[in-house]
CSV table of C-alpha atoms in Angstrom, one decimal:
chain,number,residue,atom,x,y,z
A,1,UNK,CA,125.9,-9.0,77.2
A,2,UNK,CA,128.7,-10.7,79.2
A,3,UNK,CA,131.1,-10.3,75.9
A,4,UNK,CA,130.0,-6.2,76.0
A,5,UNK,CA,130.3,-5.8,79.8
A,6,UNK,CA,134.2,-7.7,80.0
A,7,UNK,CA,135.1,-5.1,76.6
A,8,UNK,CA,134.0,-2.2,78.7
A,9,UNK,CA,135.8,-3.7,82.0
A,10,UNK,CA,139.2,-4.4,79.7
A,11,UNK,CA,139.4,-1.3,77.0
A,12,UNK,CA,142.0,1.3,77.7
A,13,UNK,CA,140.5,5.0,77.7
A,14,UNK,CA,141.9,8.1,78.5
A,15,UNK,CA,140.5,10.3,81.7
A,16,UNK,CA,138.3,12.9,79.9
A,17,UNK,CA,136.2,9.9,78.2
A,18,UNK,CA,133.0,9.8,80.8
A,19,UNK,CA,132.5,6.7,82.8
A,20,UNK,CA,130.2,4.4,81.9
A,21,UNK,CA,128.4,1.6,84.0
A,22,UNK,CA,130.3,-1.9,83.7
A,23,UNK,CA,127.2,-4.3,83.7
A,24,UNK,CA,125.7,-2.1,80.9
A,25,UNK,CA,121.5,-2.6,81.0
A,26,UNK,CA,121.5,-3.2,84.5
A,27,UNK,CA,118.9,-1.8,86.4
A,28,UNK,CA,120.5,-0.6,89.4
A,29,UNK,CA,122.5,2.3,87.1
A,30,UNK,CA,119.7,3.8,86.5
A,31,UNK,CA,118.9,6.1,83.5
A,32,UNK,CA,122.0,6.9,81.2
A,33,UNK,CA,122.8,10.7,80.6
A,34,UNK,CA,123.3,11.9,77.1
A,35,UNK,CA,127.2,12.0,76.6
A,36,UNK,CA,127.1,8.4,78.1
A,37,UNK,CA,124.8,7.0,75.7
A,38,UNK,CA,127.0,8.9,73.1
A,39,UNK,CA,130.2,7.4,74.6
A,40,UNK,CA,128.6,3.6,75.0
A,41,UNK,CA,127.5,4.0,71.1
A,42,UNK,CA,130.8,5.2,69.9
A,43,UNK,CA,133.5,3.7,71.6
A,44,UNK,CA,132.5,0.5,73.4
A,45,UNK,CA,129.5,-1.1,71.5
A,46,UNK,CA,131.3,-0.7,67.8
A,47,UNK,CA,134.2,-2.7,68.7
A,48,UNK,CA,132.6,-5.2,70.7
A,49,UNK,CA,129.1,-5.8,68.1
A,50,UNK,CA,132.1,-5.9,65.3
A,51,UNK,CA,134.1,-8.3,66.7
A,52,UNK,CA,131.5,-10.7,67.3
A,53,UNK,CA,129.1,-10.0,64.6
A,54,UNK,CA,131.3,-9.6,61.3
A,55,UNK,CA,132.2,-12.8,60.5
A,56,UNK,CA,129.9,-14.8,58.5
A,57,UNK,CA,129.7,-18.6,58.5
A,58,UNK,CA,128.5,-19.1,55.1
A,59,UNK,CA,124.6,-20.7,55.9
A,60,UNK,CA,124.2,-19.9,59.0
A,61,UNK,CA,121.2,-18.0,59.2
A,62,UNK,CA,121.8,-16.4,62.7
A,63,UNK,CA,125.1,-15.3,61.6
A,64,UNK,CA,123.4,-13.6,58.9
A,65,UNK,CA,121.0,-12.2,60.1
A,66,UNK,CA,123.6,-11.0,63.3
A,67,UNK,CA,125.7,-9.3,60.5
A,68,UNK,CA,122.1,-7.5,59.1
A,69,UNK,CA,121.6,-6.1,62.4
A,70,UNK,CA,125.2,-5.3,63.0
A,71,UNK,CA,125.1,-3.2,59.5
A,72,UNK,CA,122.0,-1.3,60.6
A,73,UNK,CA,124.0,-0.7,64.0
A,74,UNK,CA,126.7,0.6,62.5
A,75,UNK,CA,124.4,2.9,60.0
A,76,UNK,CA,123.0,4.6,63.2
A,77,UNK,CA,126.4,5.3,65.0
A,78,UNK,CA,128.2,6.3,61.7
A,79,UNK,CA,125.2,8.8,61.7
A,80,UNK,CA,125.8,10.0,65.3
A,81,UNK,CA,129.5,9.9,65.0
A,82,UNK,CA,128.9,12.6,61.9
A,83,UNK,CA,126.4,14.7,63.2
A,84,UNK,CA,128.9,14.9,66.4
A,85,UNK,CA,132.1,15.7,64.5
A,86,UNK,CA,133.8,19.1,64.7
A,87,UNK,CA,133.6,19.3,61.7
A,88,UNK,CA,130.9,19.7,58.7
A,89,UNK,CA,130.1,20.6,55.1
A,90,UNK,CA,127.3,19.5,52.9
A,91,UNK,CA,128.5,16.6,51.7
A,92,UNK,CA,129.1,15.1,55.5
A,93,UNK,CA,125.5,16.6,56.0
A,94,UNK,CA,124.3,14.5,53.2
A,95,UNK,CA,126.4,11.3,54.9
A,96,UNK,CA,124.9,11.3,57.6
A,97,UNK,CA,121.0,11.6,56.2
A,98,UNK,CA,122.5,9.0,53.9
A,99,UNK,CA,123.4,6.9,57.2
A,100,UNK,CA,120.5,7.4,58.7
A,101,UNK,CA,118.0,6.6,56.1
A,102,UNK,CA,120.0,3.0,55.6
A,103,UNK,CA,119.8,2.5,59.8
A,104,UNK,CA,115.6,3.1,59.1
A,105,UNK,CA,115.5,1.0,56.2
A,106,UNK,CA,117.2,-1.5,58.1
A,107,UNK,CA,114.9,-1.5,61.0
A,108,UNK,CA,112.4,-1.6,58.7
A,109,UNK,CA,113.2,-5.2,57.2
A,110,UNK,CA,114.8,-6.6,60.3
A,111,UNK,CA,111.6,-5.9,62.5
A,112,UNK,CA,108.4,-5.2,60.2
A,113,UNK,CA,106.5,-5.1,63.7
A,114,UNK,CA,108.6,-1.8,64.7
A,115,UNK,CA,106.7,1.2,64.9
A,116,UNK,CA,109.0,3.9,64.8
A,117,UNK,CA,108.4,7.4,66.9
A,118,UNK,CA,108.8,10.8,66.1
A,119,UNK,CA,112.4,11.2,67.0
A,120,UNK,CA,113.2,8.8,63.8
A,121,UNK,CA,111.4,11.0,61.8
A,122,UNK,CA,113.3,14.3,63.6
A,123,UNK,CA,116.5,13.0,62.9
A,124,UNK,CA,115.9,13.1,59.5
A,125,UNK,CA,115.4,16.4,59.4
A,126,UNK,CA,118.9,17.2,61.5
A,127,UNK,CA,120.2,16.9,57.7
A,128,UNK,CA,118.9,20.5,56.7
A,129,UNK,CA,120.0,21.8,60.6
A,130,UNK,CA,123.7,20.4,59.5
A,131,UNK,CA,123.4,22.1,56.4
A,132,UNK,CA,122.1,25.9,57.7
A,133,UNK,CA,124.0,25.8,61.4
A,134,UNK,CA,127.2,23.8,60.4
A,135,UNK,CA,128.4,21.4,63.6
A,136,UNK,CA,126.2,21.0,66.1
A,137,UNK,CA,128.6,21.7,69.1
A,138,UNK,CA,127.8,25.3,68.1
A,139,UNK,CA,124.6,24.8,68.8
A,140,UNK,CA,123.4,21.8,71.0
A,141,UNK,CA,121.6,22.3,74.1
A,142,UNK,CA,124.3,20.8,76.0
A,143,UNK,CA,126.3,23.7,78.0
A,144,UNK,CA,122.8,24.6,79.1
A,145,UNK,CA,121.9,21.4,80.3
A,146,UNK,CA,125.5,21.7,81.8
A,147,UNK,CA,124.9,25.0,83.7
A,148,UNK,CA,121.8,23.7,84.9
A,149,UNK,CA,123.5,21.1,86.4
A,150,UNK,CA,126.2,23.0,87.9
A,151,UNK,CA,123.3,24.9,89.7
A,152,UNK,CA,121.7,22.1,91.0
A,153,UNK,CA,124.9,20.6,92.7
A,154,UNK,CA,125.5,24.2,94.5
A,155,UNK,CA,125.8,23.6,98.0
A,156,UNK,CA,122.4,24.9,100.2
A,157,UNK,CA,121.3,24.9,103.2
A,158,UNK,CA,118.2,22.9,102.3
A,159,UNK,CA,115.8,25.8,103.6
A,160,UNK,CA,113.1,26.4,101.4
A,161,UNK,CA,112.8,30.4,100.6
A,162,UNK,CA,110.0,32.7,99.6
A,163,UNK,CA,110.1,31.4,96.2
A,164,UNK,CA,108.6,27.6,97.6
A,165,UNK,CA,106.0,29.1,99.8
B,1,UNK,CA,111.5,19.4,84.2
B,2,UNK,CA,115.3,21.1,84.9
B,3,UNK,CA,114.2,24.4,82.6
B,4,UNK,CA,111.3,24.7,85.0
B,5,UNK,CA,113.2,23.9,88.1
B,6,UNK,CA,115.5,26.7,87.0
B,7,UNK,CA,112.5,29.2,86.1
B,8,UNK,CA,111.4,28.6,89.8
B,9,UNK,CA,114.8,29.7,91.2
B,10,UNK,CA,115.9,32.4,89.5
B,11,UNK,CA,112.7,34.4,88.4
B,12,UNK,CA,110.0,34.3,90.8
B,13,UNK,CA,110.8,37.1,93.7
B,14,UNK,CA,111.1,37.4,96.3
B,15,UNK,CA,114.3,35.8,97.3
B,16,UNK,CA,114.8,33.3,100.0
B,17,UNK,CA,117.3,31.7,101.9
B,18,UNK,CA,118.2,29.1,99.8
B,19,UNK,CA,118.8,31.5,96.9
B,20,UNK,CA,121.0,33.8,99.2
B,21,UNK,CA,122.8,30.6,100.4
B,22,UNK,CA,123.6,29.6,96.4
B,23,UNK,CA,124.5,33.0,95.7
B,24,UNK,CA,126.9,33.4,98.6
B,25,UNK,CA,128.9,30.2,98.3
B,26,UNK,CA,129.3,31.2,94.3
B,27,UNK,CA,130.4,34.5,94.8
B,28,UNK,CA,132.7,33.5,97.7
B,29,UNK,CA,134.3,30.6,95.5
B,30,UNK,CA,134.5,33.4,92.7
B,31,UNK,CA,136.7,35.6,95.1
B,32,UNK,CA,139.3,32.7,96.6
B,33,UNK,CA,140.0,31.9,92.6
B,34,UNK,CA,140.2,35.5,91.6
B,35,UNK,CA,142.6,36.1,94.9
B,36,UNK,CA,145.2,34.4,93.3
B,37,UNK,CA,145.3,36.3,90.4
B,38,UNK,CA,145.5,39.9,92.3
B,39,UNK,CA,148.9,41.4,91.8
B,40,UNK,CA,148.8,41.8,96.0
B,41,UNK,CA,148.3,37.9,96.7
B,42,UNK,CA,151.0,37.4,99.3
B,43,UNK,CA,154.0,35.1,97.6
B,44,UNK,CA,153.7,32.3,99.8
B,45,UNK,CA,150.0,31.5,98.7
B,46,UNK,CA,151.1,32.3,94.7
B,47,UNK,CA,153.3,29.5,95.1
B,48,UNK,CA,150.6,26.9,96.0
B,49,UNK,CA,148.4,28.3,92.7
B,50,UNK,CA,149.3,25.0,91.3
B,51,UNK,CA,147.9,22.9,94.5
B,52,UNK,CA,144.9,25.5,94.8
B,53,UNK,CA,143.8,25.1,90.8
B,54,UNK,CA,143.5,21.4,91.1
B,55,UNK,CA,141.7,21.3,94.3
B,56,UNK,CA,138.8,24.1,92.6
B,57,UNK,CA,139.4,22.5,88.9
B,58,UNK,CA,136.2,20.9,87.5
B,59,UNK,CA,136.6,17.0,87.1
B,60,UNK,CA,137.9,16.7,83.2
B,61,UNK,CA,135.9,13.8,82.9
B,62,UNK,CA,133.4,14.8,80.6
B,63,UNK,CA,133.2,15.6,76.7
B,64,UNK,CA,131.9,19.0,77.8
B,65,UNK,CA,134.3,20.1,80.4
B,66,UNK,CA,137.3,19.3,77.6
B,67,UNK,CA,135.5,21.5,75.1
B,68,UNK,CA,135.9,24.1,77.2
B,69,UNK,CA,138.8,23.4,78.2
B,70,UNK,CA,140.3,23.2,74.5
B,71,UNK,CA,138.8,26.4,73.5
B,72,UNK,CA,140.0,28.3,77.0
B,73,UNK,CA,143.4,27.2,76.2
B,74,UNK,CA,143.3,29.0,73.0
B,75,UNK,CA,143.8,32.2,75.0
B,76,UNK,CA,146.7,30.9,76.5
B,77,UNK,CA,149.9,31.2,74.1
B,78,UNK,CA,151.5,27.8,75.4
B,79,UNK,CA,149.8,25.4,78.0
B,80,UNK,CA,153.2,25.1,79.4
B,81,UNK,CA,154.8,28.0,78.9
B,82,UNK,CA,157.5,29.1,81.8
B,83,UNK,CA,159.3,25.9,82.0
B,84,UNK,CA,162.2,26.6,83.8
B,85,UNK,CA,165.2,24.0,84.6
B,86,UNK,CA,165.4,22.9,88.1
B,87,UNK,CA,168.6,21.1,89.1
B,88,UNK,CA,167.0,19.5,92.0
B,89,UNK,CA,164.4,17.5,89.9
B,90,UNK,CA,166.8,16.3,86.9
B,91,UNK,CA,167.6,12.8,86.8
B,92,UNK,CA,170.4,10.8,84.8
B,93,UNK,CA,168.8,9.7,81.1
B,94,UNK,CA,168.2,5.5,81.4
B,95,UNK,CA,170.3,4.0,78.6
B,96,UNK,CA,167.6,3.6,76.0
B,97,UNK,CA,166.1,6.6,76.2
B,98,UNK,CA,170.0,8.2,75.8
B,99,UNK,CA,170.3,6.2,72.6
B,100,UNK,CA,166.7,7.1,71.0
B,101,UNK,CA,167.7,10.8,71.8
B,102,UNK,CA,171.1,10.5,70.4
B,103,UNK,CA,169.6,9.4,67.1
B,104,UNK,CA,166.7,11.3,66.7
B,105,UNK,CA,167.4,14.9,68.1
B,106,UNK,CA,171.9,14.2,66.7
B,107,UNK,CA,173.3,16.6,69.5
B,108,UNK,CA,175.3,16.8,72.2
B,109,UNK,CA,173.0,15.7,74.7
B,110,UNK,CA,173.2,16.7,78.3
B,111,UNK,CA,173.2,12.9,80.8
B,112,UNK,CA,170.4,14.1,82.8
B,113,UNK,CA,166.9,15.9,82.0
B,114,UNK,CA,163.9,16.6,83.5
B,115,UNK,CA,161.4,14.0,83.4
B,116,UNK,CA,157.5,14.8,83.6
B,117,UNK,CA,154.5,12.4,84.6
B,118,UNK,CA,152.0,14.4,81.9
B,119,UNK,CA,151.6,17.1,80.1
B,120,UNK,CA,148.1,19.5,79.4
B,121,UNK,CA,147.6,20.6,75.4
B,122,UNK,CA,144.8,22.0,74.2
B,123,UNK,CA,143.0,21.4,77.4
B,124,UNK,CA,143.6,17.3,77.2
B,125,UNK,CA,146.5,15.4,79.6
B,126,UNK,CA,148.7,13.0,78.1
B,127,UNK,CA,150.4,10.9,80.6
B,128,UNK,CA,153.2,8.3,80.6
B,129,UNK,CA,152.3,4.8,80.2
B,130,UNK,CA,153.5,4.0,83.7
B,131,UNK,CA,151.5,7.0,85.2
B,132,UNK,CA,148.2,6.3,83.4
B,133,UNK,CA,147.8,4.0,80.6
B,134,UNK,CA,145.1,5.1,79.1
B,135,UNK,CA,146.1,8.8,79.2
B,136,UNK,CA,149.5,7.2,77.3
B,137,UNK,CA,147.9,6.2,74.4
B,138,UNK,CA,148.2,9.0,71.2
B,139,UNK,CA,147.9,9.1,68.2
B,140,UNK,CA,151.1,10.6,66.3
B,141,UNK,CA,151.2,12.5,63.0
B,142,UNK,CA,154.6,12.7,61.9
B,143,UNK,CA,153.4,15.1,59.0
B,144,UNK,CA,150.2,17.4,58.5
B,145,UNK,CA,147.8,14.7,56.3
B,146,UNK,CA,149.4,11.5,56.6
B,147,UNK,CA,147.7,9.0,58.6
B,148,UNK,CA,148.3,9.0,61.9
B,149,UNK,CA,149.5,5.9,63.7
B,150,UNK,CA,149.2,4.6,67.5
B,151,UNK,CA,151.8,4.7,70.1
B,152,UNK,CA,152.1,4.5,73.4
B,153,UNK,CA,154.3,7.5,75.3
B,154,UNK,CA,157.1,6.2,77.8
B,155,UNK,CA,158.7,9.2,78.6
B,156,UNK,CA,158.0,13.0,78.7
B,157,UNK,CA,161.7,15.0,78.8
B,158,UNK,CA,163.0,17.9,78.9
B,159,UNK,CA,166.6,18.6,78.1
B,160,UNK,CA,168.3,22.4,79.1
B,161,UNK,CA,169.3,23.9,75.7
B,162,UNK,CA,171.0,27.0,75.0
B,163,UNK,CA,167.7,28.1,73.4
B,164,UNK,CA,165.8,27.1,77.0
B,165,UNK,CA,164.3,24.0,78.3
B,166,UNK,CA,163.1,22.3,75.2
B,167,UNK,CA,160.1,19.2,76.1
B,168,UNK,CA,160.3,16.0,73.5
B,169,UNK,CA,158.1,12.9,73.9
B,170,UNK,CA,159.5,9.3,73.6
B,171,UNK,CA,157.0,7.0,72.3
B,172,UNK,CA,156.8,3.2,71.0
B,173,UNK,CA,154.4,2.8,68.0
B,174,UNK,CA,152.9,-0.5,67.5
B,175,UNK,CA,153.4,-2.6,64.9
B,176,UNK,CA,151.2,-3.6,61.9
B,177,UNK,CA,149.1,-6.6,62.5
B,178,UNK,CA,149.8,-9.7,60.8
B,179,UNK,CA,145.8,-10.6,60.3
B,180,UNK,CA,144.8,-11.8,57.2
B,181,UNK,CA,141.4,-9.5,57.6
B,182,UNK,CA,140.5,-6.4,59.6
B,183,UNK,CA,136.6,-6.7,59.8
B,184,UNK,CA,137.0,-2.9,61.2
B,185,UNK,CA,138.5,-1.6,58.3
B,186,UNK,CA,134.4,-2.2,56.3
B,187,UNK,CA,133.7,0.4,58.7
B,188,UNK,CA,135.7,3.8,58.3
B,189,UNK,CA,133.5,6.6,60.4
B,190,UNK,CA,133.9,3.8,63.3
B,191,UNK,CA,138.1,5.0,62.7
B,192,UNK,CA,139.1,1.3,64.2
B,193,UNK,CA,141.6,-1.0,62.9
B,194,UNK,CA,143.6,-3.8,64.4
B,195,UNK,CA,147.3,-3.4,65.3
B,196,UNK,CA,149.6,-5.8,67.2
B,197,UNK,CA,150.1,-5.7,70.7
B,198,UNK,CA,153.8,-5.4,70.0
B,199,UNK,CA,155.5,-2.2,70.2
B,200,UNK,CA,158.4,-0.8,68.2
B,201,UNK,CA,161.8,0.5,69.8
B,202,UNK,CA,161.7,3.7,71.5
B,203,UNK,CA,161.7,6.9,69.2
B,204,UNK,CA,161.5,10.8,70.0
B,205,UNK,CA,159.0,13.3,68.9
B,206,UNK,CA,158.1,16.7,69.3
B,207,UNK,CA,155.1,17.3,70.9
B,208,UNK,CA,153.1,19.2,68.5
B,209,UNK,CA,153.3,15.9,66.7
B,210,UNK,CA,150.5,14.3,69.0
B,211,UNK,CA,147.1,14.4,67.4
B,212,UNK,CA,144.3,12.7,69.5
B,213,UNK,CA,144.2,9.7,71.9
B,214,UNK,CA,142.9,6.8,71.3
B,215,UNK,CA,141.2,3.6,72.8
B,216,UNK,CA,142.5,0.4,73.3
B,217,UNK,CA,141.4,-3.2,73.4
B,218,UNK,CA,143.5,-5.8,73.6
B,219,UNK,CA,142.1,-8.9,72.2
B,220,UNK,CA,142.4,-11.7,70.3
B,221,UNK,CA,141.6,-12.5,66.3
B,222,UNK,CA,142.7,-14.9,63.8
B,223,UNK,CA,144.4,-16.6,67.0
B,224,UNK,CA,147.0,-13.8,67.6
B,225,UNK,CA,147.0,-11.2,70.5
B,226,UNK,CA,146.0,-7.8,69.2
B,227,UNK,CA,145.5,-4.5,70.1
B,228,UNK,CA,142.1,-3.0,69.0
B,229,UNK,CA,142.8,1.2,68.0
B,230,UNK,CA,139.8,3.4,67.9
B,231,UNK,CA,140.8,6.5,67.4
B,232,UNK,CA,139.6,9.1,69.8
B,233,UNK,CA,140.4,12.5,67.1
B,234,UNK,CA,136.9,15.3,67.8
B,235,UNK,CA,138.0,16.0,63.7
B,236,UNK,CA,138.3,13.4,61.2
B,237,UNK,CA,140.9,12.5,59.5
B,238,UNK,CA,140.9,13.2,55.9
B,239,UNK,CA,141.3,9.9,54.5
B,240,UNK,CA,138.5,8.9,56.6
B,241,UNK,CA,136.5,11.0,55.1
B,242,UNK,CA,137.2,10.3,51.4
B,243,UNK,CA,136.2,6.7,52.7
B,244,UNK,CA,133.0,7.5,53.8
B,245,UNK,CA,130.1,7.3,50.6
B,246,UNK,CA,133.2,3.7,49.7
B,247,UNK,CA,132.3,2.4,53.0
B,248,UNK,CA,128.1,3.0,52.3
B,249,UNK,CA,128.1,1.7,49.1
B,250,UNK,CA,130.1,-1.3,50.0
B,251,UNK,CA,127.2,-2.0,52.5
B,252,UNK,CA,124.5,-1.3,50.9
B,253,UNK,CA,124.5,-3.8,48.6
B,254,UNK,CA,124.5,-6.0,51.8
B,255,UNK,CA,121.2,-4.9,52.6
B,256,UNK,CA,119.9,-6.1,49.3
B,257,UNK,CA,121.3,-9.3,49.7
């Protein structure tokens, strides 16, 4: 994790990218918000799971297996990085089912104990939602969760009205 | 839990004081921004517009707020439109820039311009590297479908023409990487590839010519400093894309094995 925690501290982003915690699983940053967990998975963990899991030493069994897990990695983010683009058609709809099916596959073989949860199963099904409603910035719950918290940060008086009675 | 938080303020009547309070502050804050924009607002407060919109300006620090931004800005004919010259704010050109601008723009050139810290399109800042680094770091596109490539931005100018006050970036690309393998490259969604941390002599673009920004990491690989290029672009790049079912294949006969 220290290799993870000095890329964040050293890579160069651009204002607008949202801020994510330095010591990345600590437990004193609490629970990460959406567009972080988005950011973390497409910006900062690639490079840094890349540059130290590519390379191969031929035999080396943790090395392979590192590069096995760094594939299935990679499947998963390719998938989010295409469901997230601004952009989509059926063949990208297709890529990123594709992508997604070879991150469960993965999981499968790496970790037979794994049970997997509903949302693995959901996301396949984001394939036909891509297909019928194009990209989903046109229709993610997002601005909503926005507004809501927009709301919440309105300065009050803290009196309770009618409506808490 | 937030939905039902909501459902609790805003539906069930009758109202209290802490909805009057929210409503209050939100219309009042409403009123101050649309002041500004009433034909009557006294001239003295029109010209602090500029102070007053980054004070009550969200915090662009969010993939959200940009969006909106970007598509907001699509009503507006030119994020900086209404540049005028101002003689008191024009410095003398440094040497290098001259010479890059001499070359690339082959005009008469004026000695001194305007020099900016950033500049807003499409809802995004670009900055100058010595302003804020990241914010300096584009990708450029010197024609519609070829590749872009990364470069950092030095200067932003703008030079008085007879046609107006035109604004031209100078940037420094970096150079290729002299690696013998880009373990990125296996991975084209990811849009990452190694470059070198050197940069090329400074060269002048227009600024429709910037695409995206990118990250950076600067690290080392094959036991030479480079710089790690992730691009940043909300729309892929073609040639990423005809990469795409190369890059699965490739890898999936790693999962066999």
């Amino acid at each position: 994790m220290g290799e993870v925690w000095s890329d964040i501290e050293a890579m160069l982003t651009p204002s607008w990218i949202t801020s994510v915690p330095k010591h990345l699983g600590s437990p004193s940053h609490g629970k990460y918000k959406a567009d972080q967990w988005r950011v973390l998975g497409t910006i900062y963990l690639p490079v840094s799971l890349i540059r130290l899991w590519a390379k191969t030493h031929g035999g080396d069994e943790r090395s392979e297996r590192c590069r096995r897990i760094l594939n299935s990695t990679i499947s998963l983010l390719s998938a989010v990085i295409i469901a997230s683009s601004r952009v989509g058609s059926t063949s990208r709809a297709d890529l990123y089912l594709q992508h997604m099916q070879a991150y469960l596959s993965g999981i499968q073989t790496l970790f037979p104990e794994y049970k997997f949860h509903p949302n693995h199963h959901m996301a396949l099904h984001l394939h036909e939602y891509l297909v019928l409603f194009g990209p989903v910035h046109a229709w993610w719950t997002f601005p909503f969760e926005r507004i809501i918290g927009m709301l919440q940060r309105i300065p009050t008086n803290s009196k309770i009205g009618k409506t808490c009675r | 839990m937030s939905l039902a938080f909501l459902d609790l303020q805003l539906t069930i009547l009758p109202l209290g004081e802490l909805e009057e309070t929210i409503s209050r502050s939100y219309t009042r804050s409403a009123n101050l921004r649309g002041a500004l924009c009433k034909s009557q607002c006294p001239q003295a407060l029109q010209h602090c517009r500029a102070m007053f919109e980054k004070l009550v300006n969200p915090q662009t620090r969010n993939t959200l707020i940009t969006d909106m931004l970007s598509l907001s800005s699509l009503d507006d004919s030119d994020d900086n439109e209404g540049v005028t010259w101002q003689e008191s704010t024009s410095r003398i050109i440094p040497d290098d820039l001259y010479r890059a601008l001499c070359t690339n723009l082959h005009s008469n050139l004026p000695r001194k311009a305007q020099f900016l810290s950033h500049l807003t399109m499409h809802g995004i800042t670009y900055a100058v590297a010595s302003k804020h680094a990241g914010n300096s770091c584009v990708l450029v596109s010197m024609e519609a479908g070829i590749k872009p490539f990364p470069a950092r931005i030095e200067y932003i100018v703008q030079l008085a023409t007879p046609n107006g006050v035109t604004t031209h970036i100078a940037i420094r690309r970096h150079k290729q990487a002299d690696v013998t393998s880009d373990p990125f490259l296996q991975f084209p969604v990811i849009q990452a590839r190694m470059w070198s941390r050197v940069l090329e002599k400074l060269e002048i673009i227009p600024v429709q010519r910037i695409c995206s920004h990118f990250s950076c990491l600067f690290m080392k690989w094959e036991d030479k400093e480079v710089a790690l290029i992730l691009s940043l672009s909300r729309v892929r790049h073609p040639s990423i894309r005809k990469g795409l079912t190369a890059d699965l294949s490739n890898r999936s006969t790693k999962y066999v094995a």
